[in-house]
PDB file of C-alpha atoms in Angstrom:
ATOM      1  CA  MET S   1     143.635-170.131  33.897  1.00 53.00           C
ATOM      2  CA  LYS S   2     143.189-167.120  36.174  1.00 65.00           C
ATOM      3  CA  THR S   3     139.794-165.491  36.202  1.00 73.00           C
ATOM      4  CA  ARG S   4     139.639-161.784  36.911  1.00 83.00           C
ATOM      5  CA  SER S   5     137.311-160.529  39.581  1.00 80.00           C
ATOM      6  CA  THR S   6     135.415-157.280  39.352  1.00 87.00           C
ATOM      7  CA  ASN S   7     134.815-157.079  43.117  1.00 95.00           C
ATOM      8  CA  TYR S   8     135.568-159.168  46.212  1.00 96.00           C
ATOM      9  CA  ILE S   9     135.309-159.465  50.000  1.00 97.00           C
ATOM     10  CA  ASN S  10     137.236-161.471  52.589  1.00 97.00           C
ATOM     11  CA  LEU S  11     135.720-162.504  55.925  1.00 97.00           C
ATOM     12  CA  GLU S  12     137.560-164.152  58.793  1.00 97.00           C
ATOM     13  CA  PHE S  13     135.929-165.481  61.948  1.00 97.00           C
ATOM     14  CA  LEU S  14     136.169-168.122  64.662  1.00 97.00           C
ATOM     15  CA  SER S  15     134.513-171.491  64.181  1.00 97.00           C
ATOM     16  CA  ARG S  16     131.595-170.672  66.477  1.00 97.00           C
ATOM     17  CA  SER S  17     128.176-171.819  65.311  1.00 94.00           C
ATOM     18  CA  ALA S  18     126.827-168.284  65.851  1.00 95.00           C
ATOM     19  CA  ASN S  19     129.090-167.091  63.011  1.00 97.00           C
ATOM     20  CA  GLU S  20     127.387-169.314  60.415  1.00 96.00           C
ATOM     21  CA  GLY S  21     124.461-166.884  60.213  1.00 95.00           C
ATOM     22  CA  PHE S  22     126.844-163.948  59.899  1.00 96.00           C
ATOM     23  CA  ALA S  23     128.686-165.561  56.971  1.00 97.00           C
ATOM     24  CA  ARG S  24     125.431-166.499  55.266  1.00 96.00           C
ATOM     25  CA  SER S  25     124.038-162.966  55.572  1.00 97.00           C
ATOM     26  CA  ALA S  26     127.280-161.241  54.584  1.00 98.00           C
ATOM     27  CA  VAL S  27     127.629-163.323  51.423  1.00 98.00           C
ATOM     28  CA  ALA S  28     123.977-162.711  50.529  1.00 97.00           C
ATOM     29  CA  CYS S  29     124.390-158.949  50.979  1.00 97.00           C
ATOM     30  CA  PHE S  30     127.489-158.958  48.792  1.00 98.00           C
ATOM     31  CA  ALA S  31     125.786-161.106  46.131  1.00 97.00           C
ATOM     32  CA  ALA S  32     122.838-158.696  46.008  1.00 96.00           C
ATOM     33  CA  GLN S  33     124.805-156.378  43.715  1.00 95.00           C
ATOM     34  CA  LEU S  34     124.332-158.998  40.962  1.00 96.00           C
ATOM     35  CA  ASP S  35     120.543-158.599  41.329  1.00 95.00           C
ATOM     36  CA  PRO S  36     119.798-162.294  41.951  1.00 96.00           C
ATOM     37  CA  THR S  37     116.259-163.621  42.199  1.00 95.00           C
ATOM     38  CA  LEU S  38     115.026-164.636  45.641  1.00 95.00           C
ATOM     39  CA  GLU S  39     115.479-168.264  44.602  1.00 95.00           C
ATOM     40  CA  GLU S  40     119.098-167.679  43.551  1.00 96.00           C
ATOM     41  CA  LEU S  41     119.782-165.811  46.785  1.00 96.00           C
ATOM     42  CA  GLY S  42     118.237-168.630  48.811  1.00 96.00           C
ATOM     43  CA  ASP S  43     120.400-171.186  47.011  1.00 96.00           C
ATOM     44  CA  ILE S  44     123.550-169.158  47.713  1.00 97.00           C
ATOM     45  CA  LYS S  45     122.668-168.739  51.383  1.00 96.00           C
ATOM     46  CA  THR S  46     121.982-172.455  51.768  1.00 94.00           C
ATOM     47  CA  ALA S  47     125.272-173.458  50.114  1.00 95.00           C
ATOM     48  CA  VAL S  48     127.262-171.011  52.274  1.00 97.00           C
ATOM     49  CA  SER S  49     125.495-172.271  55.375  1.00 94.00           C
ATOM     50  CA  GLU S  50     126.427-175.875  54.542  1.00 91.00           C
ATOM     51  CA  ALA S  51     130.073-175.047  53.773  1.00 94.00           C
ATOM     52  CA  VAL S  52     130.574-172.990  56.931  1.00 96.00           C
ATOM     53  CA  THR S  53     128.751-175.521  59.103  1.00 92.00           C
ATOM     54  CA  ASN S  54     130.976-178.291  57.712  1.00 90.00           C
ATOM     55  CA  ALA S  55     134.055-176.282  58.675  1.00 93.00           C
ATOM     56  CA  ILE S  56     132.716-175.592  62.171  1.00 93.00           C
ATOM     57  CA  VAL S  57     131.592-179.162  62.897  1.00 89.00           C
ATOM     58  CA  HIS S  58     134.168-181.281  61.089  1.00 87.00           C
ATOM     59  CA  ALA S  59     137.359-179.209  60.873  1.00 91.00           C
ATOM     60  CA  TYR S  60     137.369-178.171  64.513  1.00 94.00           C
ATOM     61  CA  PRO S  61     135.296-180.741  66.433  1.00 89.00           C
ATOM     62  CA  ASP S  62     136.971-180.150  69.818  1.00 90.00           C
ATOM     63  CA  THR S  63     138.457-176.678  69.518  1.00 94.00           C
ATOM     64  CA  LEU S  64     137.930-173.229  68.038  1.00 96.00           C
ATOM     65  CA  GLY S  65     139.716-172.436  64.821  1.00 97.00           C
ATOM     66  CA  ARG S  66     139.875-169.929  62.010  1.00 97.00           C
ATOM     67  CA  ILE S  67     137.543-169.879  59.003  1.00 98.00           C
ATOM     68  CA  VAL S  68     138.011-167.562  56.022  1.00 98.00           C
ATOM     69  CA  VAL S  69     135.272-166.918  53.477  1.00 98.00           C
ATOM     70  CA  LYS S  70     136.310-165.194  50.253  1.00 98.00           C
ATOM     71  CA  VAL S  71     133.684-164.064  47.783  1.00 98.00           C
ATOM     72  CA  ARG S  72     134.457-162.763  44.313  1.00 97.00           C
ATOM     73  CA  ILE S  73     132.358-161.519  41.455  1.00 97.00           C
ATOM     74  CA  LEU S  74     133.881-162.819  38.256  1.00 96.00           C
ATOM     75  CA  GLU S  75     133.284-161.761  34.681  1.00 93.00           C
ATOM     76  CA  GLY S  76     130.018-163.080  33.280  1.00 93.00           C
ATOM     77  CA  ASN S  77     127.998-162.535  36.489  1.00 94.00           C
ATOM     78  CA  VAL S  78     129.644-165.469  38.257  1.00 96.00           C
ATOM     79  CA  LEU S  79     129.744-165.487  42.034  1.00 97.00           C
ATOM     80  CA  GLU S  80     132.658-167.480  43.487  1.00 98.00           C
ATOM     81  CA  ILE S  81     132.628-168.421  47.175  1.00 98.00           C
ATOM     82  CA  SER S  82     135.581-170.038  48.919  1.00 98.00           C
ATOM     83  CA  VAL S  83     135.348-171.392  52.485  1.00 97.00           C
ATOM     84  CA  ARG S  84     138.722-172.290  54.013  1.00 98.00           C
ATOM     85  CA  ASP S  85     139.713-173.813  57.336  1.00 96.00           C
ATOM     86  CA  TRP S  86     142.979-175.008  58.852  1.00 97.00           C
ATOM     87  CA  GLY S  87     141.445-177.911  60.750  1.00 95.00           C
ATOM     88  CA  ARG S  88     141.896-181.640  60.619  1.00 92.00           C
ATOM     89  CA  GLY S  89     141.163-182.080  56.907  1.00 89.00           C
ATOM     90  CA  ILE S  90     139.250-184.786  55.067  1.00 80.00           C
ATOM     91  CA  ALA S  91     140.821-188.235  54.758  1.00 76.00           C
ATOM     92  CA  ASP S  92     138.911-189.212  51.576  1.00 65.00           C
ATOM     93  CA  VAL S  93     137.235-186.337  49.695  1.00 63.00           C
ATOM     94  CA  ASP S  94     135.481-188.640  47.211  1.00 64.00           C
ATOM     95  CA  GLN S  95     133.933-190.623  50.054  1.00 66.00           C
ATOM     96  CA  ALA S  96     132.991-187.445  51.945  1.00 64.00           C
ATOM     97  CA  ARG S  97     131.122-186.183  48.870  1.00 58.00           C
ATOM     98  CA  GLN S  98     128.878-189.252  48.803  1.00 63.00           C
ATOM     99  CA  PRO S  99     125.308-188.630  50.015  1.00 57.00           C
ATOM    100  CA  LEU S 100     124.690-189.700  53.625  1.00 51.00           C
ATOM    101  CA  PHE S 101     128.392-190.097  54.483  1.00 53.00           C
ATOM    102  CA  THR S 102     129.347-188.265  57.665  1.00 56.00           C
ATOM    103  CA  THR S 103     132.037-188.243  60.314  1.00 55.00           C
ATOM    104  CA  GLY S 104     129.879-186.061  62.559  1.00 53.00           C
ATOM    105  CA  GLY S 105     127.834-188.714  64.366  1.00 51.00           C
ATOM    106  CA  GLU S 106     124.177-189.729  64.199  1.00 56.00           C
ATOM    107  CA  GLU S 107     122.861-186.166  64.452  1.00 56.00           C
ATOM    108  CA  ARG S 108     124.470-185.260  61.098  1.00 50.00           C
ATOM    109  CA  SER S 109     122.745-186.058  57.794  1.00 50.00           C
ATOM    110  CA  GLY S 110     125.825-186.383  55.597  1.00 55.00           C
ATOM    111  CA  MET S 111     124.182-184.248  52.912  1.00 62.00           C
ATOM    112  CA  GLY S 112     126.322-181.085  53.098  1.00 67.00           C
ATOM    113  CA  PHE S 113     128.361-181.540  49.920  1.00 76.00           C
ATOM    114  CA  THR S 114     125.325-182.912  48.066  1.00 80.00           C
ATOM    115  CA  ILE S 115     123.313-179.809  48.980  1.00 80.00           C
ATOM    116  CA  MET S 116     126.143-177.466  47.995  1.00 81.00           C
ATOM    117  CA  GLU S 117     126.519-179.259  44.681  1.00 88.00           C
ATOM    118  CA  SER S 118     122.799-179.103  43.925  1.00 89.00           C
ATOM    119  CA  PHE S 119     122.545-175.340  44.571  1.00 94.00           C
ATOM    120  CA  MET S 120     125.750-174.249  42.825  1.00 95.00           C
ATOM    121  CA  ASP S 121     127.021-174.638  39.257  1.00 96.00           C
ATOM    122  CA  GLU S 122     130.481-175.859  40.339  1.00 96.00           C
ATOM    123  CA  LEU S 123     131.892-177.337  43.540  1.00 94.00           C
ATOM    124  CA  THR S 124     135.566-178.057  44.188  1.00 93.00           C
ATOM    125  CA  VAL S 125     136.875-179.573  47.429  1.00 92.00           C
ATOM    126  CA  ARG S 126     140.580-179.640  48.264  1.00 95.00           C
ATOM    127  CA  SER S 127     141.792-181.040  51.557  1.00 92.00           C
ATOM    128  CA  ASP S 128     144.978-182.180  53.275  1.00 92.00           C
ATOM    129  CA  GLN S 129     144.776-184.117  56.506  1.00 91.00           C
ATOM    130  CA  GLY S 130     146.050-182.048  59.389  1.00 91.00           C
ATOM    131  CA  LYS S 131     146.218-178.906  57.232  1.00 95.00           C
ATOM    132  CA  GLY S 132     142.608-178.082  56.418  1.00 95.00           C
ATOM    133  CA  THR S 133     140.069-177.864  53.654  1.00 94.00           C
ATOM    134  CA  ARG S 134     139.020-175.372  50.989  1.00 97.00           C
ATOM    135  CA  VAL S 135     135.577-175.593  49.409  1.00 95.00           C
ATOM    136  CA  THR S 136     135.108-173.419  46.309  1.00 96.00           C
ATOM    137  CA  MET S 137     131.677-172.908  44.795  1.00 96.00           C
ATOM    138  CA  ARG S 138     130.585-170.985  41.717  1.00 97.00           C
ATOM    139  CA  ARG S 139     127.149-169.852  40.647  1.00 97.00           C
ATOM    140  CA  ARG S 140     126.270-167.806  37.584  1.00 97.00           C
ATOM    141  CA  ILE S 141     123.567-165.266  38.302  1.00 96.00           C
ATOM    142  CA  LYS S 142     121.279-164.835  35.323  1.00 90.00           C
ATOM    143  CA  PRO S 143     121.067-161.198  34.262  1.00 85.00           C
ATOM    144  CA  ARG S 144     117.544-159.872  34.413  1.00 76.00           C
ATOM    145  CA  ARG S 145     116.139-157.617  31.733  1.00 66.00           C
ATOM    146  CA  ALA S 146     115.438-154.062  32.823  1.00 59.00           C
ATOM    147  CA  GLY S 147     111.791-153.113  33.083  1.00 49.00           C
ATOM    148  CA  LEU S 148     110.431-156.597  33.788  1.00 45.00           C
TER     149      LEU S 148
END
């Protein structure tokens, strides 16, 4: 089932760690048109940060690559965020989604997918080894009553 968007943006950048903050801020600015609370905005920023950091660290561990972030506003005040890379992919998505599992060494917590899942309403991960990964997250922003 296709869901219609009422507005969208596409961002493309290199897998440099400096670009994580850019993606986080850009998505937050775009999401602001839904009038989220500060808590909702913080949750969105954290989830985007985790998804982009995963792409930077795990998809392209030894090289620079391309990351595309697509953000759509769907009917019903739903924000959809897709983070896509063309890196090495995930061998076992179910295992990668388990808390504390990481392929990034001792300095990584292995909590990225768990954090994304806890801050968003939906999380979908699709990956093909050698072809890349797409993480899609959705969060409904509760409409606020005017005058409150």
